[in-house]
Coordinates of C-alpha atoms and ligand atoms in Angstrom, one line a residue:
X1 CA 27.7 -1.6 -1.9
X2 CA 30.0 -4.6 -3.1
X3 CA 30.9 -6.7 0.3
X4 CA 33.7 -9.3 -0.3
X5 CA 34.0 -11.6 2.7
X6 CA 37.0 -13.5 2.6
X7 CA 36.1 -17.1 4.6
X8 CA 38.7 -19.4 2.9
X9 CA 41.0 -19.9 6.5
X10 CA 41.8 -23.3 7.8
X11 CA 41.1 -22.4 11.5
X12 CA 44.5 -23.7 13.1
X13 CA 44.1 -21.5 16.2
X14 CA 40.8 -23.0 16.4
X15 CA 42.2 -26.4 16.4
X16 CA 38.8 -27.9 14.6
X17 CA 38.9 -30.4 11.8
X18 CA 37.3 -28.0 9.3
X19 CA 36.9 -24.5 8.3
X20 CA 36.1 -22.5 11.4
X21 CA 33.1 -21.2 9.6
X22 CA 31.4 -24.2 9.7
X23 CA 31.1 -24.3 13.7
X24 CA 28.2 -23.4 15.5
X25 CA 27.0 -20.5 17.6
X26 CA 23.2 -20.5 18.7
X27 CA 22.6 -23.3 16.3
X28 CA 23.8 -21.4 13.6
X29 CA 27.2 -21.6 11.6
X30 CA 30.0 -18.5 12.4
X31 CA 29.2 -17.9 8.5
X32 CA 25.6 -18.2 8.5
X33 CA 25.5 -15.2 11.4
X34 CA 28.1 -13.3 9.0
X35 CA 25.8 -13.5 6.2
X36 CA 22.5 -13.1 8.0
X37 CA 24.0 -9.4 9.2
X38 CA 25.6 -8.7 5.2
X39 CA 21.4 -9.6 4.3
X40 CA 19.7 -7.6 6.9
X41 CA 21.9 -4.1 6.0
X42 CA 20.5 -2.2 3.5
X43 CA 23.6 -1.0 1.8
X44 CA 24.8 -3.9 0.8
X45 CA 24.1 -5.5 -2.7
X46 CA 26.4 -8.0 -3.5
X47 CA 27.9 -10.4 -1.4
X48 CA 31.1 -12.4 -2.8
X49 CA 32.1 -15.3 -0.4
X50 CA 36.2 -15.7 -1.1
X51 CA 36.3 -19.5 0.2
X52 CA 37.9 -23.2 -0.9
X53 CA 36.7 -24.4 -3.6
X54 CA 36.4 -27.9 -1.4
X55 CA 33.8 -26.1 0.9
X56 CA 31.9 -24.6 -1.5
X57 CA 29.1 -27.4 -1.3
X58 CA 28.5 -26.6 2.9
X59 CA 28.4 -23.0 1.9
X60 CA 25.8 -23.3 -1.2
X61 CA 23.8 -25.6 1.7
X62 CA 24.0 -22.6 4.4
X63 CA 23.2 -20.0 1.4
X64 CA 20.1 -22.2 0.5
X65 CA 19.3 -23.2 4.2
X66 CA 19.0 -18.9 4.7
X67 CA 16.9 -18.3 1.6
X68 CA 19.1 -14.9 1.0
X69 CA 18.0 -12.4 -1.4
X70 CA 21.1 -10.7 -2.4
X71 CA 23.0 -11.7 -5.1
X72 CA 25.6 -13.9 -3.7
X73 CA 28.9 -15.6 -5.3
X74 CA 31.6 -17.9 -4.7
X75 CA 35.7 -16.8 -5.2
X76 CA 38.3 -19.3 -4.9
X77 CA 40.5 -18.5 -1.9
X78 CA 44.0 -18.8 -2.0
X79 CA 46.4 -19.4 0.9
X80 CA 46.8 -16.5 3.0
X81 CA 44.0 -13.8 4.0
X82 CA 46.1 -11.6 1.7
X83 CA 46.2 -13.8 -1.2
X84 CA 42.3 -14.1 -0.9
X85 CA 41.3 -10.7 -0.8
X86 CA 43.5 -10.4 -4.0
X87 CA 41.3 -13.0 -5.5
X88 CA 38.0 -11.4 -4.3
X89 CA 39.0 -8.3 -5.9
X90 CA 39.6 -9.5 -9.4
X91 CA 36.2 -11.5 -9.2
X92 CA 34.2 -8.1 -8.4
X93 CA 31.5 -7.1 -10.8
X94 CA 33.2 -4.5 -13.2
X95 CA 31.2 -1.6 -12.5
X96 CA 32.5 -2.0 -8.6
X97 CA 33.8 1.6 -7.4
X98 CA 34.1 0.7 -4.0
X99 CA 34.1 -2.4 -1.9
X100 CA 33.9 -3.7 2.3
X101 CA 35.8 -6.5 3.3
X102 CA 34.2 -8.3 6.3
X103 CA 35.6 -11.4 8.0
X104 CA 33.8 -14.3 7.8
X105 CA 35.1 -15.0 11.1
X106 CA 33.2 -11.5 12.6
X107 CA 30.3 -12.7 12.8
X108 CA 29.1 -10.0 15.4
X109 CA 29.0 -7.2 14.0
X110 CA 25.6 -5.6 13.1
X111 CA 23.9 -4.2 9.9
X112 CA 24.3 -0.9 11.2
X113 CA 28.3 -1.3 11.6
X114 CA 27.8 -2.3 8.0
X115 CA 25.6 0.1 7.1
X116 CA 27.9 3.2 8.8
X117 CA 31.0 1.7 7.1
X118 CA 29.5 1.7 3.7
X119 CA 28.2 5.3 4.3
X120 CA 31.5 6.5 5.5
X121 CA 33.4 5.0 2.4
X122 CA 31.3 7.9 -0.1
X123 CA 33.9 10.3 1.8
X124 CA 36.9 8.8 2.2
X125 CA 39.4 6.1 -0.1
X126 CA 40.0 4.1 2.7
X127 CA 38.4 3.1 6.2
X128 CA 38.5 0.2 8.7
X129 CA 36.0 0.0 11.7
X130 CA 38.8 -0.3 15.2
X131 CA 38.3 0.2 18.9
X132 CA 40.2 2.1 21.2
X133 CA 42.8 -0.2 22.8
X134 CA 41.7 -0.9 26.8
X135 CA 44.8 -2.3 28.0
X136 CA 48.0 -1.0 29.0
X137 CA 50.2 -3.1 26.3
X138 CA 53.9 -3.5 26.2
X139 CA 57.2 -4.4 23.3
X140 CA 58.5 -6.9 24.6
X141 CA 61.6 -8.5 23.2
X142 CA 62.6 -12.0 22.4
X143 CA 64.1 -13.0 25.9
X144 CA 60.7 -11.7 27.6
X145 CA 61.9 -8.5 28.8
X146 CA 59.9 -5.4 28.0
X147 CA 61.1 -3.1 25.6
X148 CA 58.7 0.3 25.8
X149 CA 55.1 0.9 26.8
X150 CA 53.3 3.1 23.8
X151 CA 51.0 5.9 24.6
X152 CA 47.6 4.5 24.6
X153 CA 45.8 7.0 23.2
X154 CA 47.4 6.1 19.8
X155 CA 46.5 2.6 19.4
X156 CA 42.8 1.0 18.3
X157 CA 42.4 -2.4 17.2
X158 CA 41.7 -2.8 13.8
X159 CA 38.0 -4.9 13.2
X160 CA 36.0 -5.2 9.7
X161 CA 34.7 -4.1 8.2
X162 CA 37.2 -2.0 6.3
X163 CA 36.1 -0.3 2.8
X164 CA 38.6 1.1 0.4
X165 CA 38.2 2.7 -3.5
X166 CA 38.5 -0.8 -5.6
X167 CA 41.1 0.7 -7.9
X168 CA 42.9 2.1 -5.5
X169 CA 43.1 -1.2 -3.6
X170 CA 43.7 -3.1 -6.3
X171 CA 46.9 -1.1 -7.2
X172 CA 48.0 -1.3 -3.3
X173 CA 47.5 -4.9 -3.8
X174 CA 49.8 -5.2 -7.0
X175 CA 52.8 -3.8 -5.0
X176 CA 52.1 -5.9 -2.4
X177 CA 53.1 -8.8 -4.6
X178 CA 55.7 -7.1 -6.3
X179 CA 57.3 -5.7 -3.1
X180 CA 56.3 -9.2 -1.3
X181 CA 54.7 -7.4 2.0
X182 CA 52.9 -10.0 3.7
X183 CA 49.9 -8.1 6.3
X184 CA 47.2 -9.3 8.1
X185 CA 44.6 -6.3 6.8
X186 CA 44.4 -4.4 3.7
X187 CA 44.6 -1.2 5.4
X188 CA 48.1 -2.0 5.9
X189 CA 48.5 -2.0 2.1
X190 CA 46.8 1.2 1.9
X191 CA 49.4 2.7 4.9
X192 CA 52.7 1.1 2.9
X193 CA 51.5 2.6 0.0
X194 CA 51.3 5.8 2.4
X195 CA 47.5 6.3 1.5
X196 CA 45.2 7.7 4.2
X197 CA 43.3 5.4 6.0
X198 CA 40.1 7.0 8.3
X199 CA 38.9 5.1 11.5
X200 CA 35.1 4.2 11.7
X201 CA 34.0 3.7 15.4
X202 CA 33.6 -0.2 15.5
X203 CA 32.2 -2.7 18.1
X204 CA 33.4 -3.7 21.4
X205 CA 31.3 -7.0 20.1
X206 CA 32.4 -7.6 16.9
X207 CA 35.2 -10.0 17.9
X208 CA 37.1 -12.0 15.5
X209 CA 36.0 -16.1 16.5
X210 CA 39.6 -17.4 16.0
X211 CA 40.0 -19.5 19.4
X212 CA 37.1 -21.9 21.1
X213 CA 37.0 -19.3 23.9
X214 CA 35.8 -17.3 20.8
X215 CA 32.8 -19.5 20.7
X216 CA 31.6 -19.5 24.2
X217 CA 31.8 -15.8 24.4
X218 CA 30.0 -14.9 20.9
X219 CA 27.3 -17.7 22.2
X220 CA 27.1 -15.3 25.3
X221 CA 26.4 -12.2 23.3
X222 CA 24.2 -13.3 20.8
X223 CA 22.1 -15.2 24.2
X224 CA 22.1 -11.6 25.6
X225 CA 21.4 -9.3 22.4
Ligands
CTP301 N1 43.8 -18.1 3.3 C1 42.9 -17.5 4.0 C2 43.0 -17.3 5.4 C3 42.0 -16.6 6.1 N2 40.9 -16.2 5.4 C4 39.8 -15.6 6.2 O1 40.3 -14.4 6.8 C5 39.5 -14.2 8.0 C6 40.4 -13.9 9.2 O2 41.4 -14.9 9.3 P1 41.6 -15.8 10.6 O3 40.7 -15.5 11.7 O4 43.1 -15.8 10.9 O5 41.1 -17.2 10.0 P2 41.9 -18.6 9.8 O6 43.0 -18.4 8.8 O7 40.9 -19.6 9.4 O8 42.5 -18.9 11.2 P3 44.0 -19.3 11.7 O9 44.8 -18.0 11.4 O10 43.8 -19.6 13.2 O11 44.4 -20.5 10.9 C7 38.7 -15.4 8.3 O12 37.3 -15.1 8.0 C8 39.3 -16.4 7.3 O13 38.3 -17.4 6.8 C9 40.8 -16.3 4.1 O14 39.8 -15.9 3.5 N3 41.8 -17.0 3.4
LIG302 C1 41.5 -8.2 9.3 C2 41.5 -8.5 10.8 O1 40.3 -9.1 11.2 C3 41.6 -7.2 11.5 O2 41.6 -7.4 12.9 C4 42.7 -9.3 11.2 O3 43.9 -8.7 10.9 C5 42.7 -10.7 10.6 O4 43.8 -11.5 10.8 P1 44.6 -12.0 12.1 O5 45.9 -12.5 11.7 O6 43.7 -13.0 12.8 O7 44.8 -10.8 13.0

């Protein structure tokens, strides 16, 4: 399985002075625990990181540093999640049928998430791993008042990985940038392009690092794991 991990953010909720990616957890960097989990499942068998082309030196140093075994290659990113997955995909070997896309930034989840996502993907065109939702949440409008409480049983938070048919995505992709949709995950391509997308049970763990409380509670879990 092709894995695209798209690690070319700036971190702003982070509020560091370089890529995220680069912080430590455990004495590791976020990206060298992402990459440690893409080596150690067995489905996966080539790893494209989408990143800046000014951090590709620290990233060649981590690869080397982690002795990986998988071919591994470096994408230009551009300047939104969006725009870099775009990238990743035109830089995918051509013989690529299907691909995951894993956050650099979830650097919890496990092979075996990996592994069940890239299993699940022979059946269906499109998948993302999600939770179900634990908290009552609320619409609230723009004056702070609350709008409508939504039936809980309906909503999951999307995680990655998420695996699509490469074609397929590519084409959702295209519109995108013809229609100018901006979204956060591809499977929100897939679901404006009205294309079934299936829910694989994800990870109560596999938390996107995106603040420095982030840090302290993926240091927790990895201490405890
Ligand atoms: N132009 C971008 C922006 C984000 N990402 C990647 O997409 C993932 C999820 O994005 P997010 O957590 O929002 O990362 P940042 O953009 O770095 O953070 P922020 O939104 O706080 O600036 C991260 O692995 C990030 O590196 C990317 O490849 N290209
Ligand atoms: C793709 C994602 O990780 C799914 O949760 C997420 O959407 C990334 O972007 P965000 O803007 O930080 O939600």
């Amino acid at each position: 399985m092709y894995l695209l991990i798209p690690a070319a953010g700036s971190g702003k909720r982070m509020g560091a002075d370089q890529n995220k990616l680069f912080l430590q957890v455990r004495s590791q960097s976020i990206i060298a625990w992402t990459l440690l989990a893409a080596q150690a499942a067995s489905s996966i068998s080539w790893i494209g990181i989408i990143s800046q082309p000014h951090d590709w030196e620290d990233f060649k140093a981590i690869m080397a540093d982690l002795k990986l075994t998988k071919p591994i290659e470096l994408i230009a990113g551009g300047s939104t999640r969006q725009e870099s997955v775009y990238n990743g995909l035109q830089a995918l070997p051509a013989d690529a049928q299907q691909v995951l896309i894993h956050d650099g930034a979830r650097c919890l989840a496990t092979p075996d998430l990996l592994n069940a996502c890239a299993e699940a993907i022979r059946h269906y065109r499109g998948l993302i791993a999600a939770v179900p939702v634990k908290d009552t949440i609320k619409i609230v409008d723009e004056s702070g008042i609350i709008q409508s409480t939504p039936d809980r049983s309906q909503l999951w938070a999307a995680q990655t990985p998420q695996g699509f048919d490469v074609e397929l995505l590519k084409q959702c992709h295209a519109e995108g940038v013809r229609q100018g949709w901006e979204v956060t995950d591809d499977a929100a391509l897939f679901e404006k392009c009205g294309i079934e997308v299936h829910i694989v049970l994800g990870e109560e763990t596999n938390l996107k690092i995106t603040t420095p409380q982030d840090l302290a509670i993926a240091e927790f879990i990895l201490t405890n794991r």
